[in-house]
């Protein structure tokens, strides 16, 4: 079984989705389950986890509606104001939705120190009561802050999105690799093998470009805490779905069948408690 642990849906809005710049013309359009379903089928992928792409309550409701109508969407990572009033009661309401598995905030766009705010730490800590997970979305320079944040919340299940976006385009490994190894020391943190092609040269990348970065996350997290994710449709600025999946499956060619199955599906099922 193969599970894509990270993809998005949206009805494109040029103001709300201003992060989708003109050079990303390939994704300045709508992307919905009817678009993804055939792609998953063609690539032998059994299901996916839909992750928030904008920060609003309506985004979470939108994804939940899509998940309710499409069985291949096995889980949703939504957005909620984790520093807001009445958070506990709002989480309690959301806990009735079986496919809602966790939440994410776009911390990569926040100023230094955002994750260490007491209100944010307290809010993320409340996810535990409802078995919700938290996706860490950061740039590589925020890895130390992410460690200092996660170490305060040992009972929260964290997953690092996009390997903290290493500088693949320029071939730099440090200080990213050191930060990854430190974060991986925390047993409650997993990592998604996702988002790599958009950090590379969009037009001229080769599979070999990614191997040093894959080596680092494999050595740091092992095969029990790595999850395959496509980052579709964002990946389309640099590669088709097949190409993104192929980078990971080719790398895993040296692994055992059981290790392959963990990274390509079982770990996502376990982390997000997916109903398969």
mmCIF file of C-alpha atoms in Angstrom:
data_model
loop_
_atom_site.group_PDB
_atom_site.id
_atom_site.type_symbol
_atom_site.label_atom_id
_atom_site.label_comp_id
_atom_site.label_asym_id
_atom_site.label_seq_id
_atom_site.Cartn_x
_atom_site.Cartn_y
_atom_site.Cartn_z
ATOM 1 C CA UNK A 1 0.000 0.000 0.000
ATOM 2 C CA UNK A 2 1.279 3.464 -0.955
ATOM 3 C CA UNK A 3 0.011 6.578 0.810
ATOM 4 C CA UNK A 4 0.892 10.099 -0.270
ATOM 5 C CA UNK A 5 1.274 11.882 3.066
ATOM 6 C CA UNK A 6 1.292 15.403 1.673
ATOM 7 C CA UNK A 7 -0.715 17.091 -1.076
ATOM 8 C CA UNK A 8 -3.000 20.083 -1.495
ATOM 9 C CA UNK A 9 -6.263 21.210 -3.068
ATOM 10 C CA UNK A 10 -7.398 24.717 -3.866
ATOM 11 C CA UNK A 11 -9.695 26.871 -5.941
ATOM 12 C CA UNK A 12 -7.155 29.419 -7.068
ATOM 13 C CA UNK A 13 -7.519 32.959 -5.739
ATOM 14 C CA UNK A 14 -4.716 35.290 -6.800
ATOM 15 C CA UNK A 15 -5.007 37.430 -3.663
ATOM 16 C CA UNK A 16 -5.334 34.672 -1.087
ATOM 17 C CA UNK A 17 -2.793 32.509 -2.912
ATOM 18 C CA UNK A 18 -0.267 35.274 -3.519
ATOM 19 C CA UNK A 19 2.544 32.834 -2.658
ATOM 20 C CA UNK A 20 1.853 31.249 -6.059
ATOM 21 C CA UNK A 21 3.910 33.738 -8.035
ATOM 22 C CA UNK A 22 3.760 34.335 -11.812
ATOM 23 C CA UNK A 23 6.801 32.108 -12.394
ATOM 24 C CA UNK A 24 4.692 29.301 -10.913
ATOM 25 C CA UNK A 25 2.203 29.621 -13.766
ATOM 26 C CA UNK A 26 1.702 25.842 -13.939
ATOM 27 C CA UNK A 27 -0.171 25.876 -10.629
ATOM 28 C CA UNK A 28 -2.082 29.160 -10.929
ATOM 29 C CA UNK A 29 -5.318 27.260 -11.441
ATOM 30 C CA UNK A 30 -7.766 25.055 -9.572
ATOM 31 C CA UNK A 31 -6.661 21.655 -8.267
ATOM 32 C CA UNK A 32 -9.385 19.380 -6.937
ATOM 33 C CA UNK A 33 -9.910 15.659 -6.229
ATOM 34 C CA UNK A 34 -11.121 15.057 -9.777
ATOM 35 C CA UNK A 35 -7.658 16.140 -10.939
ATOM 36 C CA UNK A 36 -5.679 14.103 -8.427
ATOM 37 C CA UNK A 37 -7.674 10.859 -8.440
ATOM 38 C CA UNK A 38 -6.546 9.689 -11.899
ATOM 39 C CA UNK A 39 -2.940 10.666 -11.103
ATOM 40 C CA UNK A 40 -2.923 8.534 -7.964
ATOM 41 C CA UNK A 41 -4.431 5.620 -9.883
ATOM 42 C CA UNK A 42 -1.840 5.919 -12.643
ATOM 43 C CA UNK A 43 0.964 5.873 -10.072
ATOM 44 C CA UNK A 44 -0.346 3.036 -7.939
ATOM 45 C CA UNK A 45 -1.050 5.256 -4.929
ATOM 46 C CA UNK A 46 -3.872 4.055 -2.691
ATOM 47 C CA UNK A 47 -4.695 7.234 -0.803
ATOM 48 C CA UNK A 48 -3.495 10.620 0.353
ATOM 49 C CA UNK A 49 -3.457 13.163 3.146
ATOM 50 C CA UNK A 50 -4.728 16.621 2.170
ATOM 51 C CA UNK A 51 -2.823 19.436 3.888
ATOM 52 C CA UNK A 52 -3.909 23.032 4.372
ATOM 53 C CA UNK A 53 -2.583 25.586 1.896
ATOM 54 C CA UNK A 54 -4.157 28.731 3.394
ATOM 55 C CA UNK A 55 -4.710 29.825 6.952
ATOM 56 C CA UNK A 56 -8.424 30.063 7.639
ATOM 57 C CA UNK A 57 -11.202 28.070 9.234
ATOM 58 C CA UNK A 58 -12.865 27.898 5.840
ATOM 59 C CA UNK A 59 -9.811 26.045 4.496
ATOM 60 C CA UNK A 60 -10.258 23.293 7.065
ATOM 61 C CA UNK A 61 -13.972 23.031 6.277
ATOM 62 C CA UNK A 62 -13.183 22.926 2.547
ATOM 63 C CA UNK A 63 -10.759 20.032 2.954
ATOM 64 C CA UNK A 64 -13.133 18.132 5.224
ATOM 65 C CA UNK A 65 -15.892 18.445 2.636
ATOM 66 C CA UNK A 66 -13.579 17.102 -0.065
ATOM 67 C CA UNK A 67 -12.504 14.231 2.169
ATOM 68 C CA UNK A 68 -16.090 13.325 2.940
ATOM 69 C CA UNK A 69 -16.893 13.123 -0.774
ATOM 70 C CA UNK A 70 -13.725 11.284 -1.870
ATOM 71 C CA UNK A 71 -12.691 8.047 -0.200
ATOM 72 C CA UNK A 72 -9.097 8.220 -1.470
ATOM 73 C CA UNK A 73 -8.535 11.248 0.788
ATOM 74 C CA UNK A 74 -7.695 9.309 3.927
ATOM 75 C CA UNK A 75 -6.821 12.225 6.178
ATOM 76 C CA UNK A 76 -6.833 16.011 6.497
ATOM 77 C CA UNK A 77 -4.303 18.334 8.112
ATOM 78 C CA UNK A 78 -6.205 21.545 8.646
ATOM 79 C CA UNK A 79 -5.587 24.981 10.112
ATOM 80 C CA UNK A 80 -6.829 26.456 13.367
ATOM 81 C CA UNK A 81 -5.735 29.493 15.327
ATOM 82 C CA UNK A 82 -3.567 27.734 17.872
ATOM 83 C CA UNK A 83 -3.192 30.944 19.860
ATOM 84 C CA UNK A 84 -6.897 31.776 19.758
ATOM 85 C CA UNK A 85 -9.532 31.916 22.442
ATOM 86 C CA UNK A 86 -11.640 28.855 23.222
ATOM 87 C CA UNK A 87 -9.168 26.609 21.424
ATOM 88 C CA UNK A 88 -9.957 23.550 23.531
ATOM 89 C CA UNK A 89 -13.680 23.700 22.769
ATOM 90 C CA UNK A 90 -12.971 24.237 19.088
ATOM 91 C CA UNK A 91 -10.666 21.219 19.015
ATOM 92 C CA UNK A 92 -13.356 19.244 20.805
ATOM 93 C CA UNK A 93 -15.798 20.112 18.029
ATOM 94 C CA UNK A 94 -13.298 19.162 15.340
ATOM 95 C CA UNK A 95 -12.634 15.823 17.018
ATOM 96 C CA UNK A 96 -15.966 14.546 15.669
ATOM 97 C CA UNK A 97 -14.532 14.527 12.135
ATOM 98 C CA UNK A 98 -12.832 11.156 11.723
ATOM 99 C CA UNK A 99 -10.695 12.224 8.774
ATOM 100 C CA UNK A 100 -9.301 15.320 10.506
ATOM 101 C CA UNK A 101 -5.930 14.128 11.774
ATOM 102 C CA UNK A 102 -3.984 17.229 12.686
ATOM 103 C CA UNK A 103 -3.142 20.850 12.075
ATOM 104 C CA UNK A 104 -0.449 23.028 10.542
ATOM 105 C CA UNK A 105 0.602 26.647 10.666
ATOM 106 C CA UNK A 106 2.746 28.246 7.949
ATOM 107 C CA UNK A 107 5.594 29.020 10.333
ATOM 108 C CA UNK A 108 8.046 29.463 7.449
ATOM 109 C CA UNK A 109 6.418 32.861 6.882
ATOM 110 C CA UNK A 110 6.532 33.927 10.543
ATOM 111 C CA UNK A 111 9.210 35.991 12.303
ATOM 112 C CA UNK A 112 11.955 34.502 14.425
ATOM 113 C CA UNK A 113 10.679 33.209 17.746
ATOM 114 C CA UNK A 114 7.114 32.532 16.624
ATOM 115 C CA UNK A 115 7.149 28.872 17.689
ATOM 116 C CA UNK A 116 8.498 29.737 21.125
ATOM 117 C CA UNK A 117 5.645 32.048 22.061
ATOM 118 C CA UNK A 118 3.998 30.670 25.222
ATOM 119 C CA UNK A 119 0.542 30.955 23.663
ATOM 120 C CA UNK A 120 1.588 28.926 20.624
ATOM 121 C CA UNK A 121 3.298 26.248 22.713
ATOM 122 C CA UNK A 122 0.239 26.011 24.952
ATOM 123 C CA UNK A 123 -2.073 25.738 21.940
ATOM 124 C CA UNK A 124 -0.077 22.997 20.233
ATOM 125 C CA UNK A 125 0.077 21.158 23.541
ATOM 126 C CA UNK A 126 -3.706 20.955 23.596
ATOM 127 C CA UNK A 127 -3.698 18.823 20.450
ATOM 128 C CA UNK A 128 -2.686 15.812 22.540
ATOM 129 C CA UNK A 129 -6.073 15.596 24.276
ATOM 130 C CA UNK A 130 -7.721 14.815 20.940
ATOM 131 C CA UNK A 131 -4.940 12.760 19.342
ATOM 132 C CA UNK A 132 -4.291 15.484 16.773
ATOM 133 C CA UNK A 133 -0.845 15.729 15.164
ATOM 134 C CA UNK A 134 1.116 18.825 14.171
ATOM 135 C CA UNK A 135 2.975 19.408 10.880
ATOM 136 C CA UNK A 136 6.082 21.611 11.212
ATOM 137 C CA UNK A 137 6.479 23.809 8.105
ATOM 138 C CA UNK A 138 9.732 25.765 8.276
ATOM 139 C CA UNK A 139 12.799 26.803 6.322
ATOM 140 C CA UNK A 140 16.169 25.329 7.227
ATOM 141 C CA UNK A 141 17.245 28.372 9.240
ATOM 142 C CA UNK A 142 14.374 27.676 11.649
ATOM 143 C CA UNK A 143 15.509 24.150 12.539
ATOM 144 C CA UNK A 144 17.073 25.135 15.858
ATOM 145 C CA UNK A 145 13.916 26.975 16.863
ATOM 146 C CA UNK A 146 11.875 23.922 15.845
ATOM 147 C CA UNK A 147 14.012 21.745 18.119
ATOM 148 C CA UNK A 148 13.592 24.135 21.048
ATOM 149 C CA UNK A 149 9.851 24.133 20.377
ATOM 150 C CA UNK A 150 9.367 20.386 19.987
ATOM 151 C CA UNK A 151 11.498 19.500 23.008
ATOM 152 C CA UNK A 152 8.962 21.368 25.164
ATOM 153 C CA UNK A 153 6.117 19.173 23.870
ATOM 154 C CA UNK A 154 7.266 15.551 24.170
ATOM 155 C CA UNK A 155 3.727 14.177 23.993
ATOM 156 C CA UNK A 156 2.823 15.828 20.682
ATOM 157 C CA UNK A 157 3.347 13.831 17.495
ATOM 158 C CA UNK A 158 5.236 16.096 15.086
ATOM 159 C CA UNK A 159 6.154 15.621 11.449
ATOM 160 C CA UNK A 160 8.609 17.898 9.635
ATOM 161 C CA UNK A 161 7.301 18.938 6.222
ATOM 162 C CA UNK A 162 9.559 19.013 3.163
ATOM 163 C CA UNK A 163 12.700 18.132 5.146
ATOM 164 C CA UNK A 164 12.842 21.816 6.239
ATOM 165 C CA UNK A 165 13.532 22.862 2.648
ATOM 166 C CA UNK A 166 17.288 22.336 2.212
ATOM 167 C CA UNK A 167 19.181 24.402 -0.361
ATOM 168 C CA UNK A 168 19.254 21.670 -2.997
ATOM 169 C CA UNK A 169 19.627 24.133 -5.861
ATOM 170 C CA UNK A 170 23.036 25.224 -4.611
ATOM 171 C CA UNK A 171 24.052 21.818 -3.238
ATOM 172 C CA UNK A 172 24.562 23.068 0.320
ATOM 173 C CA UNK A 173 24.245 20.536 3.136
ATOM 174 C CA UNK A 174 25.225 22.596 6.173
ATOM 175 C CA UNK A 175 23.962 23.899 8.486
ATOM 176 C CA UNK A 176 20.782 22.065 7.393
ATOM 177 C CA UNK A 177 22.181 18.570 8.009
ATOM 178 C CA UNK A 178 23.281 19.414 11.552
ATOM 179 C CA UNK A 179 19.857 20.857 12.314
ATOM 180 C CA UNK A 180 18.101 17.797 10.919
ATOM 181 C CA UNK A 181 20.195 15.419 13.008
ATOM 182 C CA UNK A 182 19.485 17.398 16.160
ATOM 183 C CA UNK A 183 15.729 17.516 15.538
ATOM 184 C CA UNK A 184 15.693 13.791 14.791
ATOM 185 C CA UNK A 185 17.049 13.114 18.282
ATOM 186 C CA UNK A 186 13.514 13.762 19.513
ATOM 187 C CA UNK A 187 11.574 10.479 19.224
ATOM 188 C CA UNK A 188 8.235 12.250 18.765
ATOM 189 C CA UNK A 189 9.363 13.902 15.496
ATOM 190 C CA UNK A 190 8.996 12.278 12.066
ATOM 191 C CA UNK A 191 9.910 13.695 8.641
ATOM 192 C CA UNK A 192 8.225 13.836 5.259
ATOM 193 C CA UNK A 193 10.304 13.096 2.184
ATOM 194 C CA UNK A 194 8.528 15.755 0.181
ATOM 195 C CA UNK A 195 8.982 19.128 -1.452
ATOM 196 C CA UNK A 196 12.427 18.376 -2.837
ATOM 197 C CA UNK A 197 11.993 19.234 -6.514
ATOM 198 C CA UNK A 198 10.808 22.751 -5.744
ATOM 199 C CA UNK A 199 14.009 23.382 -3.782
ATOM 200 C CA UNK A 200 16.134 22.203 -6.735
ATOM 201 C CA UNK A 201 16.708 23.758 -10.135
ATOM 202 C CA UNK A 202 13.203 23.473 -11.553
ATOM 203 C CA UNK A 203 14.343 22.914 -15.133
ATOM 204 C CA UNK A 204 17.578 20.951 -14.787
ATOM 205 C CA UNK A 205 17.448 18.742 -11.699
ATOM 206 C CA UNK A 206 18.700 15.167 -11.721
ATOM 207 C CA UNK A 207 17.896 12.363 -9.294
ATOM 208 C CA UNK A 208 21.488 12.401 -8.067
ATOM 209 C CA UNK A 209 20.939 15.947 -6.763
ATOM 210 C CA UNK A 210 18.686 14.629 -4.018
ATOM 211 C CA UNK A 211 20.701 11.661 -2.788
ATOM 212 C CA UNK A 212 22.894 13.573 -0.272
ATOM 213 C CA UNK A 213 19.779 15.031 1.349
ATOM 214 C CA UNK A 214 17.975 11.707 1.380
ATOM 215 C CA UNK A 215 21.056 10.141 2.981
ATOM 216 C CA UNK A 216 20.916 12.688 5.797
ATOM 217 C CA UNK A 217 17.229 12.212 6.635
ATOM 218 C CA UNK A 218 17.529 8.432 6.374
ATOM 219 C CA UNK A 219 20.521 8.337 8.689
ATOM 220 C CA UNK A 220 18.806 10.734 11.110
ATOM 221 C CA UNK A 221 15.249 9.406 11.214
ATOM 222 C CA UNK A 222 15.655 5.787 10.090
ATOM 223 C CA UNK A 223 12.952 3.917 8.221
ATOM 224 C CA UNK A 224 10.323 4.138 10.981
ATOM 225 C CA UNK A 225 9.950 7.930 10.937
ATOM 226 C CA UNK A 226 10.060 8.831 7.244
ATOM 227 C CA UNK A 227 6.911 9.404 5.178
ATOM 228 C CA UNK A 228 6.637 9.762 1.405
ATOM 229 C CA UNK A 229 4.809 12.871 0.201
ATOM 230 C CA UNK A 230 4.395 14.315 -3.285
ATOM 231 C CA UNK A 231 3.549 17.947 -2.473
ATOM 232 C CA UNK A 232 1.219 17.828 -5.478
ATOM 233 C CA UNK A 233 0.287 20.144 -7.144
ATOM 234 C CA UNK A 234 3.117 22.438 -5.974
ATOM 235 C CA UNK A 235 5.602 19.914 -7.372
ATOM 236 C CA UNK A 236 4.247 20.520 -10.880
ATOM 237 C CA UNK A 237 6.392 23.642 -11.240
ATOM 238 C CA UNK A 238 9.379 21.284 -11.433
ATOM 239 C CA UNK A 239 8.151 17.729 -12.047
ATOM 240 C CA UNK A 240 5.165 15.538 -12.794
ATOM 241 C CA UNK A 241 3.862 13.249 -10.058
ATOM 242 C CA UNK A 242 5.599 10.229 -11.560
ATOM 243 C CA UNK A 243 8.956 11.989 -11.433
ATOM 244 C CA UNK A 244 8.557 13.005 -7.798
ATOM 245 C CA UNK A 245 7.554 9.512 -6.751
ATOM 246 C CA UNK A 246 10.399 8.039 -8.809
ATOM 247 C CA UNK A 247 13.040 10.033 -6.941
ATOM 248 C CA UNK A 248 11.980 8.347 -3.710
ATOM 249 C CA UNK A 249 11.290 4.853 -5.027
ATOM 250 C CA UNK A 250 14.619 4.768 -6.876
ATOM 251 C CA UNK A 251 16.440 5.765 -3.699
ATOM 252 C CA UNK A 252 14.589 3.067 -1.779
ATOM 253 C CA UNK A 253 15.721 0.439 -4.267
ATOM 254 C CA UNK A 254 18.542 -0.495 -1.893
ATOM 255 C CA UNK A 255 16.129 -0.986 1.017
ATOM 256 C CA UNK A 256 14.279 -4.131 2.064
ATOM 257 C CA UNK A 257 10.676 -4.619 1.006
ATOM 258 C CA UNK A 258 9.451 -4.015 4.555
ATOM 259 C CA UNK A 259 11.434 -0.773 4.809
ATOM 260 C CA UNK A 260 10.068 0.331 1.425
ATOM 261 C CA UNK A 261 6.522 -0.321 2.586
ATOM 262 C CA UNK A 262 7.052 1.645 5.781
ATOM 263 C CA UNK A 263 8.304 4.793 4.060
ATOM 264 C CA UNK A 264 5.871 4.624 1.145
ATOM 265 C CA UNK A 265 2.760 4.011 3.214
ATOM 266 C CA UNK A 266 2.762 2.279 6.576
ATOM 267 C CA UNK A 267 4.434 5.115 8.448
ATOM 268 C CA UNK A 268 1.820 7.590 7.174
ATOM 269 C CA UNK A 269 -0.970 5.234 8.217
ATOM 270 C CA UNK A 270 0.535 4.952 11.692
ATOM 271 C CA UNK A 271 1.441 8.603 12.187
ATOM 272 C CA UNK A 272 -1.935 9.957 11.112
ATOM 273 C CA UNK A 273 -3.934 6.950 12.353
ATOM 274 C CA UNK A 274 -5.519 6.570 8.937
ATOM 275 C CA UNK A 275 -8.509 4.300 8.456
ATOM 276 C CA UNK A 276 -7.392 2.080 5.592
#
